CSV table of C-alpha atoms and ligand atoms in Angstrom, one decimal:
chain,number,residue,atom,x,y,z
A,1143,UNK,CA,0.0,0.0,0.0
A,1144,UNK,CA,2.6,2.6,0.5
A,1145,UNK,CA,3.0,5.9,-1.2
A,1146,UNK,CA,0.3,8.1,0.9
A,1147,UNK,CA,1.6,11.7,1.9
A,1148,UNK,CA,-0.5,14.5,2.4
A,1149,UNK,CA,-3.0,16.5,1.8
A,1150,UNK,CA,-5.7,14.0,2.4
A,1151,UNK,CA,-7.2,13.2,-1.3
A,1152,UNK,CA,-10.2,14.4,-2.7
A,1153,UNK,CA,-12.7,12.4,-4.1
A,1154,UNK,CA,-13.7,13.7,-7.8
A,1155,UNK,CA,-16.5,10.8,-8.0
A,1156,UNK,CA,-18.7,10.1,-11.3
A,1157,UNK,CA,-22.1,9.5,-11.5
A,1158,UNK,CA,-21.2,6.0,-11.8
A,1159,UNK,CA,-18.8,6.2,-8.7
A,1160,UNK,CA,-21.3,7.6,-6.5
A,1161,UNK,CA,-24.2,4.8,-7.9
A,1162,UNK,CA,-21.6,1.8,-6.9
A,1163,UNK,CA,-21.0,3.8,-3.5
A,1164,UNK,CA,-24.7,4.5,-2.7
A,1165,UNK,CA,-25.1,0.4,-3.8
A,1166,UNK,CA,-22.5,-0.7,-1.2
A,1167,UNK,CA,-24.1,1.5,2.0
A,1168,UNK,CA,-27.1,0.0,0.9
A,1169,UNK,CA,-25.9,-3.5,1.0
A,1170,UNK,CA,-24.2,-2.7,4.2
A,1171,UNK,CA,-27.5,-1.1,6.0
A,1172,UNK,CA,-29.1,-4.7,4.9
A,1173,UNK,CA,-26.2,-6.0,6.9
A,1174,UNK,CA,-26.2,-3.8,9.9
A,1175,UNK,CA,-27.1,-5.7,13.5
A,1176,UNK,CA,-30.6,-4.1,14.2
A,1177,UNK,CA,-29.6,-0.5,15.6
A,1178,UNK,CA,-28.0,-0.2,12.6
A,1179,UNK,CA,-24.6,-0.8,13.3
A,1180,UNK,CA,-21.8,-2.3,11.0
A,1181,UNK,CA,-18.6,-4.0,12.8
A,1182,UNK,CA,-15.7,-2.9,11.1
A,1183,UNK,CA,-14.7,-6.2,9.5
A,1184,UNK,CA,-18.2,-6.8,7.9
A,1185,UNK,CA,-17.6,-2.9,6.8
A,1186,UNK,CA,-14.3,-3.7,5.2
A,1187,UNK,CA,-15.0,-6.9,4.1
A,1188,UNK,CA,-17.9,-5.3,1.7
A,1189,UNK,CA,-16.1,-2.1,0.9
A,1190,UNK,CA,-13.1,-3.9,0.0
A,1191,UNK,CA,-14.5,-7.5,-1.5
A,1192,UNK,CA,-18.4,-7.1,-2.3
A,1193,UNK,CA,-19.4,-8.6,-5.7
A,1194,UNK,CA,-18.6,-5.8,-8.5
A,1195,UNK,CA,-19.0,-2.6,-6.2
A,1196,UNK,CA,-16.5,-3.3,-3.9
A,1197,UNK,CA,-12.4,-1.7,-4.2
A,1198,UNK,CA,-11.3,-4.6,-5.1
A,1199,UNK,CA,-13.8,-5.9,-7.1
A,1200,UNK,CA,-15.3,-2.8,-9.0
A,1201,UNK,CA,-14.6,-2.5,-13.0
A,1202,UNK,CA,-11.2,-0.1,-12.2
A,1203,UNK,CA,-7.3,-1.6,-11.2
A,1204,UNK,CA,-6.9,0.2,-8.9
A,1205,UNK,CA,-3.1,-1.0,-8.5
A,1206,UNK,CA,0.1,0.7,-10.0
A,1207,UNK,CA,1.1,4.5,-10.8
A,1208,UNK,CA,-2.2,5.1,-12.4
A,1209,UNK,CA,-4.3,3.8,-9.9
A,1210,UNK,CA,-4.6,4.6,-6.3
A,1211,UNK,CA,-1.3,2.7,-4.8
A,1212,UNK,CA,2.0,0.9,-6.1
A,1213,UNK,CA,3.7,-1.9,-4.2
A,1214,UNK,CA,7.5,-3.4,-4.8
A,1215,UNK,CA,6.9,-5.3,-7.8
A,1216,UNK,CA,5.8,-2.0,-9.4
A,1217,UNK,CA,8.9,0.0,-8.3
A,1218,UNK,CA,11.0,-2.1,-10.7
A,1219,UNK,CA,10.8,-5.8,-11.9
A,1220,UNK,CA,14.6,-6.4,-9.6
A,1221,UNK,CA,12.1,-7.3,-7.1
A,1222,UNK,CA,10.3,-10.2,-9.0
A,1223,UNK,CA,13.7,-11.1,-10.3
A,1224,UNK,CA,15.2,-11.3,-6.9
A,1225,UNK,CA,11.9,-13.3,-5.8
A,1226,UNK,CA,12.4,-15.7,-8.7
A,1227,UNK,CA,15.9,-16.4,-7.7
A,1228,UNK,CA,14.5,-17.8,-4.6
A,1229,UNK,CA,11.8,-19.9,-6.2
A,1230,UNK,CA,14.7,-21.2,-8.5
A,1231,UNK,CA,17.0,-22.2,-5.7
A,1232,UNK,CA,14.0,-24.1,-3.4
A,1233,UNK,CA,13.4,-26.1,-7.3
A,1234,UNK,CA,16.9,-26.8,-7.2
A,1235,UNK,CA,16.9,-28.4,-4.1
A,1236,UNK,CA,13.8,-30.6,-4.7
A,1237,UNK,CA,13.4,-34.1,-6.1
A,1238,UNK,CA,13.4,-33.0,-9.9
A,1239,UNK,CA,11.0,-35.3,-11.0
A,1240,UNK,CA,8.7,-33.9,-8.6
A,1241,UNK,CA,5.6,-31.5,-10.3
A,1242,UNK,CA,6.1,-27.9,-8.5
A,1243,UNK,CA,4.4,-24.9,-8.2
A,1244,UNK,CA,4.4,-21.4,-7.9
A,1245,UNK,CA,1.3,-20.7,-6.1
A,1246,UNK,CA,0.2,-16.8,-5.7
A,1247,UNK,CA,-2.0,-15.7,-3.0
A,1248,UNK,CA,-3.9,-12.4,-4.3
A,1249,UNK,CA,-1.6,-11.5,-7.6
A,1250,UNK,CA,-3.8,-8.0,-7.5
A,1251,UNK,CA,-2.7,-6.5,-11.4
A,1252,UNK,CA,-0.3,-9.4,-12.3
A,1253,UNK,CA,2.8,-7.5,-12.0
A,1254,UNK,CA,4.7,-9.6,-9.7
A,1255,UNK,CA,3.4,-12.6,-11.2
A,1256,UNK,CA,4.8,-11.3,-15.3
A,1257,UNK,CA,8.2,-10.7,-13.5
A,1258,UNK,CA,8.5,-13.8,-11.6
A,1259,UNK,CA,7.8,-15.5,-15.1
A,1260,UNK,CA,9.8,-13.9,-17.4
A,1261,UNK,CA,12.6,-14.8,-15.0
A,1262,UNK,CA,12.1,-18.5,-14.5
A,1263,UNK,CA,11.2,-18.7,-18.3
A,1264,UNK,CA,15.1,-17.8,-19.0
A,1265,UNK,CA,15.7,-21.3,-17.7
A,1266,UNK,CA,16.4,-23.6,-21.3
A,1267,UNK,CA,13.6,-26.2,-19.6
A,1268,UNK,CA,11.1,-24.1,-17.7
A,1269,UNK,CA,8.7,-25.6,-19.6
A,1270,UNK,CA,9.3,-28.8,-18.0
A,1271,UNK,CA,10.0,-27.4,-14.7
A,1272,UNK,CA,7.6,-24.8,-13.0
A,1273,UNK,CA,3.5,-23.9,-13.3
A,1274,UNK,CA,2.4,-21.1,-11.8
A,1275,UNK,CA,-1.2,-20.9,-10.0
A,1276,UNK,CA,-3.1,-17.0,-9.4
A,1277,UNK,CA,-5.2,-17.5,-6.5
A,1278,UNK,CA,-7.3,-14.4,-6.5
A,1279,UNK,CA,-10.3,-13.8,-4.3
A,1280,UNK,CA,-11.4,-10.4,-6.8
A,1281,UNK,CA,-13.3,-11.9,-9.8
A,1282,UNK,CA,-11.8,-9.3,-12.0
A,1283,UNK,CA,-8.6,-8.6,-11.1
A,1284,UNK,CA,-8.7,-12.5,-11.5
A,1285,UNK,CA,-9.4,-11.8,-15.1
A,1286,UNK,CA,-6.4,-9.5,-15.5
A,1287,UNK,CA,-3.6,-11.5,-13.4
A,1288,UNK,CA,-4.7,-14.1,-15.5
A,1289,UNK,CA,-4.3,-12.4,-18.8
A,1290,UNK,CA,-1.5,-10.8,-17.7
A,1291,UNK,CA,0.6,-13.9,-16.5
A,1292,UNK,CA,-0.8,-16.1,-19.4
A,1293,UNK,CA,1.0,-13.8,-21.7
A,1294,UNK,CA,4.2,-13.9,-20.7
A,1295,UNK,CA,3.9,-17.5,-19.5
A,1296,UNK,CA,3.4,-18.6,-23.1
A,1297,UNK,CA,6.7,-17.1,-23.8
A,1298,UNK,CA,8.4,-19.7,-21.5
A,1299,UNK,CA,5.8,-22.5,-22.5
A,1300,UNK,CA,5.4,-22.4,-18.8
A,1301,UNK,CA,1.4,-23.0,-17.8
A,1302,UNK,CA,-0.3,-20.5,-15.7
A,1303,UNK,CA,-3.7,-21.6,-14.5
A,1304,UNK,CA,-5.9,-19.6,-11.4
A,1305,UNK,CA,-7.5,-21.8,-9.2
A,1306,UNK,CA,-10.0,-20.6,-5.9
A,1307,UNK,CA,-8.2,-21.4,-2.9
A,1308,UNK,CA,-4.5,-21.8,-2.0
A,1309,UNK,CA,-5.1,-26.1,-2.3
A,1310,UNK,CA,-7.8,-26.9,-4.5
A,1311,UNK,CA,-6.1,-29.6,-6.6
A,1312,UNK,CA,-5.2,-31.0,-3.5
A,1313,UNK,CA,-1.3,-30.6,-2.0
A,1314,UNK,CA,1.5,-29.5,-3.6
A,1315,UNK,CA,4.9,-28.9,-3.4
A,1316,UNK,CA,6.6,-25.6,-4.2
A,1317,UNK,CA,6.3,-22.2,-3.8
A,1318,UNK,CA,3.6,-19.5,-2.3
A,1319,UNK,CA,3.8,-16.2,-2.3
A,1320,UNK,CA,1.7,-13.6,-0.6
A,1321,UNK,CA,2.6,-10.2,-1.4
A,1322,UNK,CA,0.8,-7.4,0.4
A,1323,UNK,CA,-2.4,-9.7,1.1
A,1324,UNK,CA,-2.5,-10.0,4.5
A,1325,UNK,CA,-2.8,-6.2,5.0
A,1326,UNK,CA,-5.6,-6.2,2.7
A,1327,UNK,CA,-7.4,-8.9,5.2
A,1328,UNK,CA,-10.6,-7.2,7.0
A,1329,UNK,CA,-9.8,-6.6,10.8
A,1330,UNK,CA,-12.1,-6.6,14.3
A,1331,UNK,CA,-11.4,-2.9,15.3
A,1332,UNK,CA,-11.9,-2.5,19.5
A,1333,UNK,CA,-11.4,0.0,21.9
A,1334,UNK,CA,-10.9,-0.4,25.3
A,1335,UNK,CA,-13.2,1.5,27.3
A,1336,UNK,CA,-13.6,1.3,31.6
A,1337,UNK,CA,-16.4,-1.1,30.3
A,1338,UNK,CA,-14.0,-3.2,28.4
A,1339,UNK,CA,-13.3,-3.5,25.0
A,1340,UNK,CA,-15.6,-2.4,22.5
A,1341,UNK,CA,-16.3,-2.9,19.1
A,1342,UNK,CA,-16.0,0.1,16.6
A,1343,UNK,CA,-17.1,0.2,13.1
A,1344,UNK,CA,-20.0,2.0,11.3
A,1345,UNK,CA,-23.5,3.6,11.0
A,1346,UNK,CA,-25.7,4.7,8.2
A,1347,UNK,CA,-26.3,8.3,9.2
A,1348,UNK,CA,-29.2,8.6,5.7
A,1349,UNK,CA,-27.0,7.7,2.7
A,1350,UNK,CA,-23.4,8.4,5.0
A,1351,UNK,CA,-21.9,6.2,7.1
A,1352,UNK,CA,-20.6,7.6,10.5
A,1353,UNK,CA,-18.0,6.1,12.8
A,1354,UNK,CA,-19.9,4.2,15.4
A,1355,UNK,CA,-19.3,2.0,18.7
A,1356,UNK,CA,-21.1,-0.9,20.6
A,1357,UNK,CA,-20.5,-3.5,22.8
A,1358,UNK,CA,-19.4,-6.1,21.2
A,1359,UNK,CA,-21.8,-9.1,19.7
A,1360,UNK,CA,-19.7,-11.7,19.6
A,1361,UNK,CA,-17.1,-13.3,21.4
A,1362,UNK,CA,-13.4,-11.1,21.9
A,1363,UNK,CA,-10.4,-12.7,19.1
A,1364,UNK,CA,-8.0,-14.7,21.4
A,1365,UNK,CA,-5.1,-13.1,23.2
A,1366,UNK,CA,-6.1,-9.4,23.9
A,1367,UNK,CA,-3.4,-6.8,24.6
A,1368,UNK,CA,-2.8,-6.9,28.3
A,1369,UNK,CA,-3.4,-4.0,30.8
A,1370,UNK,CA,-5.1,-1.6,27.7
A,1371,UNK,CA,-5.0,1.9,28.5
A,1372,UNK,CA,-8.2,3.7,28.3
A,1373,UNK,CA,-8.6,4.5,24.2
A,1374,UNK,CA,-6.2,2.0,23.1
A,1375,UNK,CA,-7.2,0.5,19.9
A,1376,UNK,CA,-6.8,-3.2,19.3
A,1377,UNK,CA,-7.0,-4.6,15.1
A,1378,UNK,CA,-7.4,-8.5,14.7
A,1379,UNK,CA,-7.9,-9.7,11.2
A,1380,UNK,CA,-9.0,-13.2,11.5
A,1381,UNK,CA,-8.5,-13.7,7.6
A,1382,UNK,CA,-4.3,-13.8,8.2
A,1383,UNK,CA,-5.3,-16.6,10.5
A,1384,UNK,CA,-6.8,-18.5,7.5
A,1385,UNK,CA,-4.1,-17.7,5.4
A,1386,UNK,CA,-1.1,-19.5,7.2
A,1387,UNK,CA,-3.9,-22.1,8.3
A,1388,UNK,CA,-4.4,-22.5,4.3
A,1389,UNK,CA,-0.4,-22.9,3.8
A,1390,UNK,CA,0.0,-25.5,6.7
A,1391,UNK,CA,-2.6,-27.6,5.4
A,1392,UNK,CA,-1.5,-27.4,1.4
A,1393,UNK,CA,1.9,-26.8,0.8
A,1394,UNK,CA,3.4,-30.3,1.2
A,1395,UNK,CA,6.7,-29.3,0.5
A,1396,UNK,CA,8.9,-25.8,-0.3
A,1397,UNK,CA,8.8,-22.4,0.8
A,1398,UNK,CA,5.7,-19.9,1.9
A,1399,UNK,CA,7.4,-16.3,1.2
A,1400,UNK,CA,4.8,-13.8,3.0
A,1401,UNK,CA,5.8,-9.8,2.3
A,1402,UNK,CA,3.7,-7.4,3.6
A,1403,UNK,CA,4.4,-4.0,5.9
A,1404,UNK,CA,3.9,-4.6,9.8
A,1405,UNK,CA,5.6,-5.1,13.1
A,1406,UNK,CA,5.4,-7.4,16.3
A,1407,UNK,CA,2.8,-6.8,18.5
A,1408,UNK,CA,4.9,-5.0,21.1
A,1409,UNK,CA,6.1,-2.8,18.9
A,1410,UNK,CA,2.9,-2.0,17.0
A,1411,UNK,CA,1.1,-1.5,20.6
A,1412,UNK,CA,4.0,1.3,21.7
A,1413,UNK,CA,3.7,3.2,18.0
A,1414,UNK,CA,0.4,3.0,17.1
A,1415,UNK,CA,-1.6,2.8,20.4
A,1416,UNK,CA,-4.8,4.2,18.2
A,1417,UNK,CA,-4.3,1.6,15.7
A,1418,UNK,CA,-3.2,1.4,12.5
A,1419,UNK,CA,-5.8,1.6,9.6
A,1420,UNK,CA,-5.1,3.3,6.7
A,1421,UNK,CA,-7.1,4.7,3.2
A,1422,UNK,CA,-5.8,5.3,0.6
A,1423,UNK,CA,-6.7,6.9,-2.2
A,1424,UNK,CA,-4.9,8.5,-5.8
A,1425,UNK,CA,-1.5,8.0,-3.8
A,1426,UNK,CA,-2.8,10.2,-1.0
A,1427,UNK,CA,-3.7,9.5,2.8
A,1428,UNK,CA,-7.8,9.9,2.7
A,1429,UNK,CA,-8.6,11.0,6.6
A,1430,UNK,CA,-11.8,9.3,7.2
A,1431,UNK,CA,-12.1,6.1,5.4
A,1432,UNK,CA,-15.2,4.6,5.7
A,1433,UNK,CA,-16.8,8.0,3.8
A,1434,UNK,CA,-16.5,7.0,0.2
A,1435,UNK,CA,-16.7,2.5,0.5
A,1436,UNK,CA,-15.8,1.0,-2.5
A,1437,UNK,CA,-13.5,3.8,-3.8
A,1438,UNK,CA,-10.9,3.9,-1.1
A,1439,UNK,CA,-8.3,1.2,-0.2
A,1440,UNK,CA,-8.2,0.0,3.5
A,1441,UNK,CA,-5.3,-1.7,4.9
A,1442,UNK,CA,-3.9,-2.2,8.7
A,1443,UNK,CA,-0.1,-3.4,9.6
A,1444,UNK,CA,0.5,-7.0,10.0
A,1445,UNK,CA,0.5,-7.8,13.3
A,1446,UNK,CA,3.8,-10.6,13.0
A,1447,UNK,CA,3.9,-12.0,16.6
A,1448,UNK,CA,0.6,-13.2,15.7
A,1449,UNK,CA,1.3,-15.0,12.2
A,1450,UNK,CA,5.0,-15.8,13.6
A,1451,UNK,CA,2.6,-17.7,16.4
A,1452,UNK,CA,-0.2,-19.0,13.9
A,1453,UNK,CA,2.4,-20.7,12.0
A,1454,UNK,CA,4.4,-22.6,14.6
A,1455,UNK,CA,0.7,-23.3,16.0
A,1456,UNK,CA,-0.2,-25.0,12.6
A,1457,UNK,CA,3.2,-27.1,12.6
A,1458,UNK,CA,5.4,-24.6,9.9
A,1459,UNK,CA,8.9,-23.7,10.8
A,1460,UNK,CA,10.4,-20.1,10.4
A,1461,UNK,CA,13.4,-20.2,8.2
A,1462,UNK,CA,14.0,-16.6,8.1
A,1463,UNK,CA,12.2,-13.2,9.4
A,1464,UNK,CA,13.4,-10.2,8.1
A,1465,UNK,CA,13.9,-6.7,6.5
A,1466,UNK,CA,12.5,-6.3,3.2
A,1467,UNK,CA,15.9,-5.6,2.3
A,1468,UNK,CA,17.9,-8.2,3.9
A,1469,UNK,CA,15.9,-10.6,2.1
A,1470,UNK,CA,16.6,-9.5,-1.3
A,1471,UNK,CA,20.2,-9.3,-0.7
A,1472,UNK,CA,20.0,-13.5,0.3
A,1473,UNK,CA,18.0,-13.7,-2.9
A,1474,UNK,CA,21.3,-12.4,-4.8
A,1475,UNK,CA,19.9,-8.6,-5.5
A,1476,UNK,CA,23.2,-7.2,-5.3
A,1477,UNK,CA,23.8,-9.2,-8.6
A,1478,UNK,CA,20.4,-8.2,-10.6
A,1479,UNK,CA,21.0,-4.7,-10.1
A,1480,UNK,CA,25.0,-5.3,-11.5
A,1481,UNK,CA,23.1,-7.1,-14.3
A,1482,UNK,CA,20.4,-4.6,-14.9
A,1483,UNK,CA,23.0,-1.7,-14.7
A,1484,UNK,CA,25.5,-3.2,-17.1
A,1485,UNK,CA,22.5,-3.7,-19.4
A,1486,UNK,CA,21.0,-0.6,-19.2
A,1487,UNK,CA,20.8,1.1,-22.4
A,1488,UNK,CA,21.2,4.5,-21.8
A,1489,UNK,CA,22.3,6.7,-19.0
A,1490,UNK,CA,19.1,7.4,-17.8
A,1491,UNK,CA,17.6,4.1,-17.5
A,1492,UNK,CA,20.7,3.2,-15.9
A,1493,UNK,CA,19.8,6.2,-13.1
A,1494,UNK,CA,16.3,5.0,-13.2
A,1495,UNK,CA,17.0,1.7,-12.2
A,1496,UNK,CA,19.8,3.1,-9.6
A,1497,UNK,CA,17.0,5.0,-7.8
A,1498,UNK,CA,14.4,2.2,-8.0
A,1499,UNK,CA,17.0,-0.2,-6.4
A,1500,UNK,CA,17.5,2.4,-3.7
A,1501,UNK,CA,13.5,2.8,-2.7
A,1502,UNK,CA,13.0,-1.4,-3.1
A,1503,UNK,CA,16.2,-1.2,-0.2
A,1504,UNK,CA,15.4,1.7,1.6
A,1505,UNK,CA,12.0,3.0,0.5
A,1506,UNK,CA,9.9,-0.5,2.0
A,1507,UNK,CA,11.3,0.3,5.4
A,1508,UNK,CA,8.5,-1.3,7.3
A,1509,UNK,CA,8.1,-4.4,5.1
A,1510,UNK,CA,8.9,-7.8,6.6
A,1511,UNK,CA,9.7,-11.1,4.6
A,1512,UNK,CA,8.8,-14.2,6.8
A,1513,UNK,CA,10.0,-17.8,5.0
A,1514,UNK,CA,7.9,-20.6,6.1
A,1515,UNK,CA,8.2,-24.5,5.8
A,1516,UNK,CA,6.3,-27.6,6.6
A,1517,UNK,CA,8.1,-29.3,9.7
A,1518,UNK,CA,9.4,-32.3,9.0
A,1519,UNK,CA,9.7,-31.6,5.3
A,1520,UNK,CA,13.3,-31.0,3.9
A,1521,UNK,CA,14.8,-28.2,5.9
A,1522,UNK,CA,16.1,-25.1,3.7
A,1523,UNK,CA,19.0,-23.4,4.1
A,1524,UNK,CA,18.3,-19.8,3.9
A,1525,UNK,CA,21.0,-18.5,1.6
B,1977,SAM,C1,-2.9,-4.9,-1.6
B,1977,SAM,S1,-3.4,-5.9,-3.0
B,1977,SAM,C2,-1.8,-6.6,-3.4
B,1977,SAM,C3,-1.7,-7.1,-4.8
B,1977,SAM,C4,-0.4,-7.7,-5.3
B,1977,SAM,N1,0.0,-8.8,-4.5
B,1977,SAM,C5,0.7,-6.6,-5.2
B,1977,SAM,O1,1.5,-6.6,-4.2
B,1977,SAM,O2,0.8,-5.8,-6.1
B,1977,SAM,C6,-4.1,-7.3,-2.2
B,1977,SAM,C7,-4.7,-8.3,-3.1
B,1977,SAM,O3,-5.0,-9.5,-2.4
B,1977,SAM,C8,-6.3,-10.0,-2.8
B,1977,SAM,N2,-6.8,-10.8,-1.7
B,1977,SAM,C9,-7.2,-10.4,-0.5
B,1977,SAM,N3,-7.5,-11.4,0.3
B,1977,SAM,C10,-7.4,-12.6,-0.5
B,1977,SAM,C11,-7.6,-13.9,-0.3
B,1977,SAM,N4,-8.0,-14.4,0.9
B,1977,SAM,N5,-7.3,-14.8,-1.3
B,1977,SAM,C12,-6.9,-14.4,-2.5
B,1977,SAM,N6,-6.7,-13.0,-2.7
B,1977,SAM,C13,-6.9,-12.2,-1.8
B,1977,SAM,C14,-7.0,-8.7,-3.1
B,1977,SAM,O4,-8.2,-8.9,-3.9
B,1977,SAM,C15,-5.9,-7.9,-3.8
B,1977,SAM,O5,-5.8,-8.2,-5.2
């Protein structure tokens, strides 16, 4: 998600815009708990996920320069490439005979996807070696990963195929990736009041919605922050939960390489004691997200003490936990960009990539890579 910076963005909506928003508040009053009230989750589960109206799943990408937010792969394609180097050297330590796969959790636009590709299709058998599987929950940016990947698949004779949940053909061995989706999962939002926690999310207020609180309806998530202060603001997204569950139970053997932007739970609790949720929208912070559902991108920081926990929990072992930036230099970055330098045709590509290099270092500063693997499988060596 990053790239915000103020002012907070204005929201130059078309009659069509404000028809798909006025659809979703609707569809969200239908699902309000009888004074009205919407728990955050269910809010940002519609906003972001309902069927054709919702940010995700409207008729616009909303990914990359000319959309609302860019992520690595969009900087520059040395991220795939570095990424691909790591799916190449897990396939090189596996039995060859041995069918493997390169399974993507929520490919958004298909840019990581085209780069990881067009890198493993440089191999003289690729062909033989690698499929690659999109496993998008938005129908239509389904459509375009699919196209997108497809295309430069066929290059490399290498098959691309989507497929609707991380195991659906059953186990496999190989490679998942989930870049930036567990940030994108919808999250309980609860203050903690002298009462106890509550639960915040939103009200129809006639065709606005309004931030709103109530005691909560259903059970706490397990494990709440200990001795809250008054106002403290706790996120829980059940849906990373499902994730790693997902990986545990299908990835048989290989890698899980989850990249997304958080912190541990101490550390999130001491910097953002108010929480963490962010919209975005044309690049730009917007101040009050829940105003303009379906056009704005909501996203919270990954909370990694708790996936760290989920995964042990679900029998996967850590192989490494780390800066964004110490991860591509195991994954042999330091090379690419030599590569990408020598070949750069002109001067200014050549600065271009120099300066792209330095933000995918230095620019992703609060991204994390966490390697998983099934216990008892083979154990990787992380370099
Ligand atoms: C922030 S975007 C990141 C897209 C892409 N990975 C990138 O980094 O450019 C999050 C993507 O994850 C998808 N997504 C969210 N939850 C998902 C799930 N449970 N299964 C599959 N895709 C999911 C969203 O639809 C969206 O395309």
């Amino acid at each position: 998600m990053p790239s915000p910076h103020p002012p907070s963005a204005a929201l130059d909506e078309s009659a069509e815009d404000l028809a798909r928003e006025r659809a979703l508040v609707e569809r969200l009053g239908a699902s309000a708990e009888t004074d009205g009230f919407v728990p955050f989750d269910r809010f940002m589960d519609r906003a972001l996920y309902a069927e054709g109206i919702g940010y995700y799943t409207g008729p616009t990408n909303p990914l990359g320069r000319l959309g609302d937010f860019y992520t690595a792969p969009h900087v520059h394609p040395l991220f795939g490439r570095a990424l691909a180097r790591r799916v190449q050297q897990v396939r090189d330590r596996l039995v060859p005979e041995v069918p493997f796969r390169v399974v993507e959790l929520g490919p958004g636009d298909g840019t990581l996807a085209a780069t990881v590709l067009e890198e493993l299709g440089r191999e003289p058998d690729a062909a033989a070696r690698y499929s690659y599987v999109l496993v998008e929950r938005s129908p239509s940016l389904r459509t375009v990963s699919l196209e997108r990947a497809q295309t430069v698949g066929a290059g490399a004779g290498i098959s691309v195929a989507t497929e609707e949940g991380l195991g659906s053909s059953g186990p496999f061995v190989g490679v998942v990736i989930a870049h930036e989706v567990l940030d994108a999962q919808p999250v309980r939002r609860l203050v903690y009041r002298r009462e106890g926690w509550q639960e915040l999310g939103v009200r129809g207020i006639g065709d606005r919605l309004e931030p709103a609180e109530s005691r909560p309806s259903r059970p706490l998530p397990p494990n709440p922050p200990a001795a809250p202060e008054d106002g403290e603001i706790w996120e829980h997204a059940a849906g990373t939960t499902t994730c790693v569950r997902a990986i545990s139970d299908h990835l048989a053997s290989g890698v899980a390489i989850v990249i997304d932007y958080g912190m541990g739970a101490a550390e999130l609790r001491s910097a953002h004691p108010t929480g963490t949720l962010a919209g975005v929208r044309r690049h730009q912070p917007v101040e009050e997200p829940w105003t303009h559902p379906g056009h704005v991108d909501l996203s919270t920081f990954v909370d990694f003490t708790r996936v760290r926990a989920d995964a042990a929990r679900f029998g996967l072992c850590e192989l490494a936990y780390s800066s964004q930036a110490e991860a591509l230099g195991r994954w042999g970055f330091d090379e690419l960009l030599r590569e990408a330098l020598r070949s750069a045709p002109s001067a200014e590509a050549r600065l271009r990539t120099q300066l792209a290099a330095k933000s995918l270092l230095f620019g992703f500063e609060r991204f994390q890579i966490l390697e998983l693997a099934p216990a008892g499988g083979v154990v990787w060596p992380i370099t």
